[in-house]
Coordinates of C-alpha atoms and ligand atoms in Angstrom, one line a residue:
M277 CA 46.9 191.4 181.7
D278 CA 44.1 190.9 180.5
S279 CA 40.2 192.4 181.5
P280 CA 38.4 189.6 183.0
Q281 CA 35.9 187.8 180.0
I282 CA 32.4 188.6 182.0
A283 CA 31.6 192.0 182.0
P284 CA 30.1 193.8 184.6
A285 CA 26.3 193.1 184.2
P286 CA 23.7 196.3 185.5
A287 CA 22.3 196.1 189.2
G288 CA 18.9 194.7 190.2
A289 CA 17.4 191.5 191.6
A290 CA 16.2 190.1 187.7
A291 CA 20.0 190.6 186.8
L292 CA 21.2 189.0 189.9
V293 CA 18.3 185.8 189.0
R294 CA 19.8 185.9 185.1
D295 CA 23.6 186.0 186.1
V296 CA 23.2 183.0 188.7
K297 CA 21.4 180.8 186.6
K298 CA 24.1 181.3 184.3
R299 CA 26.8 179.9 186.3
R300 CA 28.2 176.3 186.7
T301 CA 30.9 174.9 189.1
F302 CA 32.6 172.0 188.6
A303 CA 35.7 169.9 189.6
I304 CA 37.1 167.6 187.7
I305 CA 38.1 163.8 189.8
S306 CA 40.2 161.4 188.4
H307 CA 43.2 159.4 189.5
P308 CA 46.2 160.5 188.9
D309 CA 47.4 160.1 184.7
A310 CA 43.2 159.6 183.8
G311 CA 43.7 163.0 181.8
K312 CA 42.4 165.2 184.3
T313 CA 44.4 168.3 183.4
T314 CA 44.5 167.3 179.7
L315 CA 40.2 167.5 180.1
T316 CA 41.0 171.1 181.9
E317 CA 43.0 172.2 179.3
K318 CA 40.8 171.4 176.2
L319 CA 37.6 172.8 178.5
L320 CA 39.8 176.2 178.3
L321 CA 40.5 176.3 174.8
F322 CA 36.6 175.4 174.2
G323 CA 35.6 178.2 176.2
G324 CA 38.4 180.5 174.6
A325 CA 40.2 181.0 178.0
I326 CA 43.6 179.5 176.2
Q327 CA 44.6 180.1 172.8
M328 CA 46.5 177.4 172.3
A329 CA 47.0 173.7 173.7
G330 CA 49.8 173.0 176.2
T331 CA 48.9 176.1 178.2
V332 CA 48.1 174.8 181.3
K333 CA 49.9 171.7 181.1
A334 CA 53.7 171.6 180.1
K335 CA 56.1 169.4 181.5
K336 CA 57.3 167.9 178.1
S337 CA 59.0 171.6 177.2
G338 CA 59.6 172.7 180.7
K339 CA 57.6 175.4 180.2
F340 CA 55.8 176.7 183.5
A341 CA 52.6 174.7 184.3
T342 CA 49.3 177.1 185.3
S343 CA 47.7 174.7 187.1
D344 CA 51.1 173.9 189.0
W345 CA 52.2 176.6 190.9
M346 CA 54.6 175.4 193.3
A347 CA 58.6 174.5 192.4
V348 CA 58.0 171.0 194.1
E349 CA 54.9 170.0 191.7
Q350 CA 56.3 170.6 189.1
E351 CA 59.9 169.1 190.2
R352 CA 57.1 166.1 190.2
G353 CA 55.0 166.8 188.1
I354 CA 51.6 166.1 190.1
S355 CA 49.5 168.7 190.8
V356 CA 50.0 170.1 194.8
A357 CA 47.7 173.1 195.0
S358 CA 44.4 174.1 193.8
S359 CA 43.3 176.4 191.6
V360 CA 40.5 178.1 190.2
M361 CA 39.6 178.9 186.2
Q362 CA 36.9 180.7 184.7
F363 CA 35.5 181.0 181.2
S364 CA 32.5 180.8 179.1
Y365 CA 30.7 179.0 176.8
D366 CA 27.0 178.5 174.9
D367 CA 26.0 181.8 177.4
C368 CA 27.3 180.2 180.6
V369 CA 29.9 181.2 182.8
F370 CA 32.2 178.0 184.0
N371 CA 34.1 177.9 187.1
L372 CA 36.8 175.4 187.1
L373 CA 37.4 174.6 190.3
D374 CA 41.4 172.5 190.5
T375 CA 42.0 170.1 193.1
P376 CA 44.9 167.9 193.3
G377 CA 45.5 165.2 192.5
H378 CA 47.5 163.6 194.6
K379 CA 46.1 161.6 197.9
D380 CA 48.3 162.9 199.9
F381 CA 46.4 166.3 199.5
S382 CA 43.3 165.0 200.3
E383 CA 42.0 167.0 202.7
D384 CA 42.6 170.1 200.3
T385 CA 40.6 168.3 197.5
Y386 CA 37.6 167.3 199.8
R387 CA 37.5 171.5 201.0
V388 CA 37.6 172.5 196.7
L389 CA 34.9 169.8 196.6
T390 CA 32.6 171.9 199.3
A391 CA 32.3 174.7 196.7
V392 CA 31.1 172.9 193.8
D393 CA 28.1 172.3 192.5
A394 CA 28.5 169.6 190.3
A395 CA 31.8 167.4 189.1
I396 CA 33.1 165.4 186.1
M397 CA 34.8 161.9 186.8
V398 CA 37.3 161.1 183.8
V399 CA 37.9 157.7 183.7
D400 CA 41.1 155.9 181.9
A401 CA 39.3 153.5 179.5
A402 CA 42.4 151.3 180.0
K403 CA 42.4 151.4 183.7
G404 CA 38.5 151.6 184.6
V405 CA 37.9 152.8 188.3
E406 CA 41.3 153.2 190.1
E407 CA 41.9 154.0 193.7
Q408 CA 41.8 158.1 193.8
T409 CA 38.7 158.1 192.2
I410 CA 37.0 155.7 194.4
K411 CA 37.6 158.2 197.3
L412 CA 36.8 161.4 195.5
L413 CA 34.0 159.8 194.9
E414 CA 32.5 158.8 198.1
V415 CA 33.6 162.7 199.0
C416 CA 31.2 164.0 196.3
R417 CA 28.2 161.5 197.7
M418 CA 28.2 163.0 201.0
R419 CA 26.3 166.0 199.4
N420 CA 25.2 163.9 196.1
T421 CA 27.5 166.4 194.1
P422 CA 25.6 165.6 190.5
I423 CA 28.7 164.3 188.2
I424 CA 29.2 163.4 184.7
T425 CA 31.4 160.5 183.8
F426 CA 34.1 161.5 180.2
I427 CA 35.4 157.8 179.9
N428 CA 38.6 158.8 178.4
K429 CA 41.4 157.8 175.8
M430 CA 39.6 155.8 173.8
D431 CA 42.3 156.6 170.9
R432 CA 43.9 153.6 172.8
E433 CA 43.6 149.9 173.2
V434 CA 41.1 149.8 176.3
R435 CA 39.1 147.5 178.2
E436 CA 35.5 147.1 176.7
P437 CA 32.9 149.6 177.5
L438 CA 30.4 147.3 178.8
E439 CA 32.7 146.3 181.3
L440 CA 33.9 149.6 182.6
L441 CA 30.4 150.6 183.0
D442 CA 29.7 147.3 184.9
E443 CA 32.7 148.5 187.0
I444 CA 31.6 152.0 187.7
E445 CA 28.1 151.0 188.7
S446 CA 29.3 148.1 190.8
I447 CA 32.4 150.2 192.4
L448 CA 31.1 153.0 192.9
K449 CA 27.1 152.1 193.5
I450 CA 26.3 155.1 190.8
H451 CA 23.5 153.5 188.0
C452 CA 24.8 154.3 184.3
A453 CA 22.7 156.8 181.4
P454 CA 25.0 156.2 178.7
V455 CA 24.8 159.0 176.3
T456 CA 27.6 158.2 174.1
W457 CA 28.6 154.8 173.0
P458 CA 32.5 154.5 171.3
I459 CA 32.9 152.9 167.9
G460 CA 35.9 150.9 168.3
M461 CA 38.9 151.7 170.3
G462 CA 42.8 152.4 169.5
K463 CA 43.6 152.7 165.8
R464 CA 40.2 151.7 164.9
F465 CA 38.7 154.6 167.3
Q466 CA 36.1 155.9 164.5
G467 CA 34.0 158.2 166.8
V468 CA 30.6 157.8 169.6
Y469 CA 27.2 157.2 168.5
H470 CA 25.0 159.4 170.3
L471 CA 22.7 157.7 172.2
E472 CA 19.8 160.5 172.6
R473 CA 20.6 162.5 168.9
E474 CA 20.8 159.1 167.3
E475 CA 23.7 160.9 165.4
I476 CA 27.9 159.7 165.0
L477 CA 29.8 161.8 166.4
R478 CA 33.1 160.8 163.5
F479 CA 36.1 160.7 164.9
K480 CA 39.4 162.1 163.5
A481 CA 43.0 162.2 165.3
G482 CA 45.4 164.6 166.2
E483 CA 42.4 168.2 166.1
E484 CA 44.3 170.5 168.2
N485 CA 42.2 173.4 168.3
A486 CA 38.7 174.1 169.1
G487 CA 37.5 175.6 165.8
Q488 CA 37.2 172.1 163.9
A489 CA 33.6 170.6 163.7
F490 CA 33.6 167.2 163.7
E491 CA 31.5 165.3 160.9
S492 CA 28.0 164.8 162.0
L493 CA 26.2 162.2 160.4
Q494 CA 22.5 162.4 161.5
G495 CA 19.3 159.5 160.6
L496 CA 21.8 156.8 159.5
G497 CA 19.6 153.5 158.9
E498 CA 21.4 150.1 159.4
T499 CA 23.4 149.7 156.1
K500 CA 24.7 152.8 155.4
L501 CA 26.5 152.4 159.2
R502 CA 27.5 148.6 157.5
E503 CA 28.8 150.2 154.5
L504 CA 30.6 153.4 157.3
F505 CA 32.3 151.1 159.6
P506 CA 31.9 147.5 158.4
L507 CA 34.3 146.2 160.9
E508 CA 32.2 147.9 163.9
A509 CA 28.8 147.5 162.5
D510 CA 27.8 144.4 164.2
T511 CA 29.4 145.3 168.1
L512 CA 27.8 148.5 168.1
L513 CA 24.5 147.6 166.7
G514 CA 24.5 144.9 169.3
E515 CA 25.8 147.2 172.4
I516 CA 23.0 150.0 171.1
E517 CA 21.0 147.4 171.3
L518 CA 21.3 146.2 175.0
V519 CA 21.9 149.7 176.4
R520 CA 18.4 150.0 175.2
G521 CA 17.5 147.1 176.3
A522 CA 18.8 147.8 180.1
G523 CA 16.8 150.9 179.3
V524 CA 18.6 153.6 181.7
G525 CA 17.8 156.8 180.0
F526 CA 18.7 160.1 181.0
S527 CA 17.0 161.6 183.8
L528 CA 17.8 165.0 184.9
E529 CA 15.7 163.9 188.5
E530 CA 18.5 160.8 189.5
F531 CA 21.3 163.4 188.2
L532 CA 20.9 166.1 190.1
A533 CA 20.4 163.5 192.9
G534 CA 23.8 162.2 192.7
K535 CA 22.4 158.9 191.5
Q536 CA 22.8 158.4 188.1
T537 CA 25.7 159.9 185.8
P538 CA 25.8 160.4 182.3
V539 CA 28.4 158.9 180.5
F540 CA 30.5 159.7 177.6
F541 CA 33.2 158.3 175.5
G542 CA 36.0 160.5 173.9
S543 CA 39.8 161.2 173.8
G544 CA 40.8 165.1 175.2
I545 CA 44.0 164.7 173.7
N546 CA 42.5 164.7 170.7
N547 CA 39.4 167.4 172.1
F548 CA 37.1 164.0 170.6
G549 CA 33.8 164.5 173.3
V550 CA 34.8 167.6 174.9
R551 CA 32.2 169.7 173.6
E552 CA 29.3 166.7 174.6
V553 CA 30.9 166.8 178.4
L554 CA 30.6 171.1 178.1
A555 CA 27.1 170.8 176.7
A556 CA 26.1 168.2 179.5
L557 CA 27.7 171.1 182.0
A558 CA 25.9 173.3 180.8
D559 CA 22.4 172.0 179.7
W560 CA 22.5 169.5 182.8
A561 CA 24.4 170.7 186.1
P562 CA 22.6 172.9 188.5
S563 CA 23.3 176.6 188.4
P564 CA 24.6 177.8 191.5
L565 CA 22.9 175.7 194.9
A566 CA 21.5 177.5 198.5
R567 CA 24.0 176.8 200.9
E568 CA 23.1 176.1 204.2
A569 CA 24.4 178.4 207.1
V570 CA 23.9 177.6 210.8
E571 CA 21.2 180.0 211.1
R572 CA 19.8 179.5 208.4
V573 CA 19.4 178.6 204.5
V574 CA 20.9 181.2 202.1
E575 CA 19.9 181.2 198.3
P576 CA 21.9 182.3 195.7
T577 CA 19.5 184.9 194.1
E578 CA 19.1 186.1 197.8
P579 CA 20.2 190.6 196.6
K580 CA 23.2 190.2 199.6
F581 CA 26.4 189.3 199.5
T582 CA 27.9 186.1 201.2
G583 CA 30.3 183.6 200.7
F584 CA 33.1 181.3 202.1
V585 CA 36.6 180.9 202.0
F586 CA 37.6 177.1 201.2
K587 CA 41.0 177.9 200.5
I588 CA 43.9 179.4 201.2
Q589 CA 47.3 179.8 199.2
A590 CA 50.4 181.6 199.3
N591 CA 53.2 182.2 196.3
M592 CA 50.3 181.5 193.6
D593 CA 53.2 183.8 191.5
P594 CA 56.4 183.6 192.2
N595 CA 55.9 187.6 191.3
H596 CA 53.1 188.1 193.6
R597 CA 54.5 186.8 196.8
D598 CA 51.2 186.7 198.4
R599 CA 48.5 184.4 200.3
I600 CA 45.2 184.6 198.5
A601 CA 41.7 183.4 200.0
F602 CA 39.8 181.3 197.7
F603 CA 36.2 182.6 198.1
R604 CA 33.2 181.1 196.9
V605 CA 30.6 183.3 196.1
C606 CA 27.4 182.5 197.9
S607 CA 24.5 185.2 197.4
G608 CA 24.2 188.4 196.2
R609 CA 27.0 190.8 194.0
Y610 CA 30.2 191.1 194.7
S611 CA 31.5 194.8 193.7
P612 CA 35.0 196.5 193.9
G613 CA 35.6 197.9 197.7
M614 CA 32.9 196.5 198.9
K615 CA 32.3 196.4 202.8
V616 CA 31.9 193.2 204.1
R617 CA 31.4 191.9 207.8
H618 CA 33.9 189.2 209.1
R619 CA 32.1 186.9 211.2
R620 CA 34.4 184.5 213.2
T621 CA 36.0 188.1 214.4
G622 CA 33.0 190.4 214.3
R623 CA 35.2 192.6 212.2
D624 CA 34.7 194.7 209.1
M625 CA 36.6 194.4 206.7
K626 CA 37.1 195.8 203.0
I627 CA 37.8 193.3 199.7
A628 CA 39.5 195.9 197.7
N629 CA 41.2 194.3 195.0
A630 CA 39.9 190.7 194.9
V631 CA 41.0 188.6 191.3
V632 CA 39.7 186.6 189.5
F633 CA 41.6 183.4 187.8
M634 CA 42.2 182.7 184.0
A635 CA 44.1 180.0 182.7
N636 CA 47.6 181.6 182.8
E637 CA 46.9 184.9 184.4
R638 CA 44.7 186.3 187.0
A639 CA 42.8 189.4 186.3
R640 CA 41.2 192.0 188.9
M641 CA 37.1 190.8 189.4
D642 CA 34.5 194.0 188.7
D643 CA 31.8 191.7 189.5
A644 CA 30.8 188.1 190.4
V645 CA 27.6 186.0 191.7
A646 CA 27.5 183.2 193.9
G647 CA 29.2 179.8 192.2
D648 CA 31.5 183.0 191.1
I649 CA 35.0 182.5 193.2
I650 CA 37.3 185.7 194.0
G651 CA 40.6 185.4 194.8
I652 CA 41.3 188.3 198.0
H653 CA 44.3 189.4 199.1
N654 CA 45.1 188.1 202.9
H655 CA 47.5 188.6 205.5
G656 CA 46.3 186.0 208.0
Q657 CA 43.1 187.8 208.9
L658 CA 41.2 185.1 206.6
Q659 CA 41.2 181.3 207.6
I660 CA 39.5 178.4 205.5
G661 CA 35.9 178.2 206.7
D662 CA 35.3 181.9 207.4
T663 CA 32.4 183.2 206.4
L664 CA 31.3 186.9 204.9
T665 CA 28.3 188.6 204.4
E666 CA 26.7 192.1 204.3
G667 CA 26.3 192.1 208.0
E668 CA 24.5 189.1 208.6
N669 CA 26.1 187.6 212.1
L670 CA 26.0 183.7 208.9
Q671 CA 28.6 180.9 209.5
F672 CA 28.1 179.1 206.3
K673 CA 28.7 174.8 207.1
G674 CA 30.3 172.3 205.9
I675 CA 34.2 173.2 205.6
P676 CA 35.7 170.2 207.5
Y677 CA 38.7 169.0 209.2
F678 CA 40.0 165.7 209.8
A679 CA 42.3 164.3 212.4
P680 CA 45.7 163.5 210.6
E681 CA 47.3 160.1 210.3
L682 CA 50.8 161.2 210.3
F683 CA 52.6 163.3 213.3
S684 CA 55.9 165.2 213.3
K685 CA 57.8 167.3 215.3
P686 CA 60.3 169.8 213.4
R687 CA 63.9 169.8 214.5
L688 CA 65.9 172.5 213.5
R689 CA 69.4 173.0 211.7
D690 CA 70.1 176.5 213.0
P691 CA 68.5 176.3 216.8
L692 CA 68.2 180.4 216.5
R693 CA 65.7 180.2 214.0
A694 CA 62.5 179.0 216.4
K695 CA 60.5 181.9 215.9
Q696 CA 61.0 182.1 212.3
L697 CA 60.0 177.7 212.3
N698 CA 56.8 178.9 214.3
K699 CA 55.8 182.4 212.7
G700 CA 56.1 180.1 209.3
L701 CA 54.8 176.8 210.7
L702 CA 51.7 178.7 212.3
E703 CA 50.9 180.4 208.7
L704 CA 50.9 177.7 207.6
G705 CA 48.6 175.9 209.6
E706 CA 46.2 178.6 208.9
E707 CA 46.5 178.0 205.1
G708 CA 45.7 174.2 205.9
A709 CA 48.7 173.3 204.0
V710 CA 49.3 171.1 207.6
Q711 CA 47.2 171.1 210.9
V712 CA 49.0 172.4 213.6
F713 CA 49.1 171.5 217.4
E714 CA 50.9 173.2 220.2
P715 CA 51.1 170.5 223.0
F716 CA 51.0 171.6 226.6
A717 CA 53.5 170.0 227.5
D718 CA 56.1 171.4 224.9
N719 CA 57.2 174.4 223.6
V720 CA 58.0 172.2 219.9
L721 CA 54.9 172.6 217.5
L722 CA 53.5 169.3 216.6
I723 CA 53.0 169.0 212.4
G724 CA 49.9 166.8 211.3
A725 CA 49.3 165.5 207.8
V726 CA 47.4 162.6 205.8
G727 CA 50.3 162.2 203.4
P728 CA 53.7 162.5 203.9
L729 CA 53.8 164.7 201.0
Q730 CA 52.4 167.2 203.2
F731 CA 56.0 167.1 205.1
E732 CA 57.5 167.4 202.1
I733 CA 56.3 170.7 201.2
V734 CA 56.1 172.3 204.5
A735 CA 59.6 171.4 204.4
H736 CA 60.5 173.1 201.0
R737 CA 58.0 176.3 202.4
L738 CA 60.0 176.9 205.1
R739 CA 63.1 177.2 203.0
T740 CA 62.2 178.8 200.7
E741 CA 60.1 181.4 202.2
Y742 CA 60.7 181.6 205.8
G743 CA 64.6 181.3 205.4
V744 CA 64.3 178.3 207.8
E745 CA 66.2 174.7 207.5
A746 CA 64.1 172.0 209.2
T747 CA 63.5 168.4 209.0
F748 CA 60.8 166.3 210.4
E749 CA 61.0 163.7 212.7
N750 CA 58.6 161.1 213.6
A751 CA 56.4 162.9 217.1
G752 CA 54.6 158.9 218.2
I753 CA 51.8 160.3 218.0
Y754 CA 48.8 157.7 216.6
T755 CA 45.8 160.3 216.4
A756 CA 44.2 163.1 217.4
R757 CA 41.1 163.7 218.7
W758 CA 39.6 167.5 219.4
V759 CA 37.6 167.5 222.5
T760 CA 34.5 169.0 224.0
C761 CA 32.3 168.5 227.1
P762 CA 29.1 170.8 227.9
D763 CA 30.2 170.3 231.9
A764 CA 33.0 173.2 232.1
A765 CA 34.0 171.8 235.5
H766 CA 34.0 168.4 234.2
L767 CA 36.3 169.4 231.6
A768 CA 38.7 171.9 233.3
E769 CA 39.5 168.4 235.4
F770 CA 39.8 166.1 232.4
T771 CA 42.1 168.7 231.0
K772 CA 44.0 169.1 234.5
T773 CA 44.3 165.7 234.3
N774 CA 45.5 164.9 230.9
S775 CA 47.5 168.1 230.4
L776 CA 50.9 166.1 228.8
K777 CA 48.6 164.9 226.1
L778 CA 46.2 167.9 225.4
G779 CA 47.3 171.0 223.2
R780 CA 45.2 173.2 220.8
D781 CA 45.0 173.7 217.3
V782 CA 45.9 176.8 215.4
D783 CA 41.9 177.6 215.9
G784 CA 42.5 177.1 219.7
N785 CA 40.7 174.5 220.1
L786 CA 41.4 171.9 222.7
V787 CA 43.1 168.0 221.3
Y788 CA 43.6 165.2 222.9
L789 CA 46.9 163.8 221.4
A790 CA 46.8 159.8 221.9
D791 CA 49.9 157.6 221.5
T792 CA 49.0 154.2 220.4
R793 CA 45.2 153.4 220.2
V794 CA 44.9 151.3 222.9
N795 CA 45.3 154.9 225.2
L796 CA 42.5 156.6 223.3
Q797 CA 40.0 153.8 224.2
M798 CA 41.3 154.0 227.3
A799 CA 40.9 158.0 228.1
Q800 CA 37.1 157.5 226.1
E801 CA 36.7 154.7 228.5
R802 CA 37.8 157.1 231.8
W803 CA 35.8 159.7 230.6
P804 CA 32.7 159.0 228.9
K805 CA 31.3 162.5 229.7
V806 CA 33.8 163.9 227.0
A807 CA 33.5 163.6 223.5
F808 CA 36.3 162.6 221.5
H809 CA 35.8 164.2 217.6
D810 CA 37.4 162.7 214.6
T811 CA 37.2 165.8 212.4
R812 CA 36.5 169.6 213.3
E813 CA 33.9 171.8 211.3
H814 CA 35.1 175.3 211.4
G815 CA 33.3 177.3 213.7
Q816 CA 32.0 174.0 215.5
L817 CA 32.9 170.9 216.2
L818 CA 30.8 168.0 214.7
G819 CA 32.2 163.8 213.5
Q820 CA 31.6 161.1 215.7
S821 CA 33.3 159.9 219.2
A822 CA 35.8 157.4 217.9
Ligands
G4P2133 P1 46.1 163.8 185.0 O1 46.1 165.3 184.7 O2 44.8 163.4 185.9 O3 47.2 162.9 186.1 O4 46.5 163.1 183.7 P2 47.7 163.8 182.6 O5 45.8 165.1 181.9 O6 48.4 164.7 182.5 O7 47.4 163.1 181.6 C1 48.1 161.9 181.5 C2 48.7 161.2 180.0 O8 47.7 160.6 179.5 C3 49.2 162.3 179.6 O9 50.6 161.1 179.1 C4 48.1 162.2 178.2 O10 48.8 162.7 177.6 C5 48.1 161.2 178.2 N1 46.7 161.1 177.5 C6 45.2 162.3 178.0 N2 44.4 162.1 177.4 C7 44.5 160.9 176.6 C8 43.7 160.6 175.1 O11 42.5 160.7 175.3 N3 43.7 159.7 174.6 C9 45.9 159.2 175.3 N4 46.4 158.2 174.3 N5 46.4 159.5 176.2 C10 45.8 160.5 176.6 P3 51.9 161.5 179.4 O12 52.6 161.2 178.6 O13 51.7 161.0 181.0 O14 52.2 163.5 179.8 P4 52.2 164.0 178.3 O15 54.2 164.2 178.1 O16 51.4 164.3 177.2 O17 51.8 165.6 178.9

């Protein structure tokens, strides 16, 4: 096992400020197949975290795929789980948080996006803006996350660049500031013109390693351009004039406010354009931002350690059968063996062997500052949204649970396995793999999900991890709402009257389980003082009374 790339830094306030400034914590968002895995791999290649392309994903060769942790996702070739990879480039330390591409795991993706400070949006140049991209961008919008756009697959016959930018602007409602501009496409893809540096980066297909530099032709006049690209020059010059004429130069301020996205064209599979995206992340993306807690705002350079759990994952590695809590450091410095306060339980705990994730392995984490993600071994004590501090009572905000849209009840093949079933479901609920409810009127747990694939994953994990064969049948429930009321006596009356429709979630919150939309409406009309929430945040309730 390699040691972590990032050497421990000296203690002290100045060192902390210096190290925090270097951090860039980001995710890649895209519709499946746009090229997210390919780009991830190329970024890691440039960052020196992997030596060989094909390490992250080796679908064809049948090798184990690093970012695809679970057998189920390998079978399906989709990315179910999220993972974290750290690499360095150009004096910056990058934390790349992988997000599941499949829409059934959107809740998981949402939580991962709460832990990043920037995102790269990959768009397939042949397909343009696709459904999942729209949804993911909406999520980024909620926190005004700065977005860098990479328009991929220019080595194919794709759509016109102007048309693509138009589509991004009109559908995603974000201004585009092209930084590079493509010269030709498909077999005639010649490279890009860097609008800011007035430089041509020439494309060469099939470059497989990061060491090969691209030909860069600076200060070209029109005559030379026509000589070099006789077939493309007219279009290129016309388009450049149009883009320049539109006057949408890159504005750092607009980018940081999430209003404008710098756009890069390239071909991930050929390594082309990836370096420019990485440079944009290093130069423009924010270093770790201040985070809001219920009590106050926490600055990343504060000396005391704080952070929150945004994901829990089991079976990251078949050789380590454990659960890992993914924890984003928000301030201070992590050191092995440090003692922290677990805000939810009020207990102190020791973080002994936190891990950092490299491309295809994990290593012991020796030092971490704001923006870094550490993996904490967890035996059920940590839950999604939990805050850890060096003593202060803080609860970070912004880790949501959404009311599920699908509900089912497990049916056991062997009724004697009920205890194992319940244990498994409750643990999977704590992990956030599904939502688990305990209805008052029934001793069978109810499972809620956003997408049907989640049920399959749960069935698979129950079988492989808990030795329980279970199938899932429709529970006949339309939706769930978290219920609150400031008047305790009124809430008690509501609970008594509606006990057949009520239950609790894994955190003990009261939930109303409506079998139809009409039923929910009627309950809301009859109990106007009771609030019905469609989202809940860890540690507090929020959301619309919908
Ligand atoms: P995803 O994670 O967003 O789902 O996309 P992924 O990187 O797996 O890419 C989807 C497909 O697009 C892959 O082909 C990949 O090789 C291809 N691809 C990615 N970038 C480019 C590019 O710049 N140009 C071209 N022409 N293709 C690109 P596949 O056949 O589905 O998978 P594989 O067997 O090649 O891995």
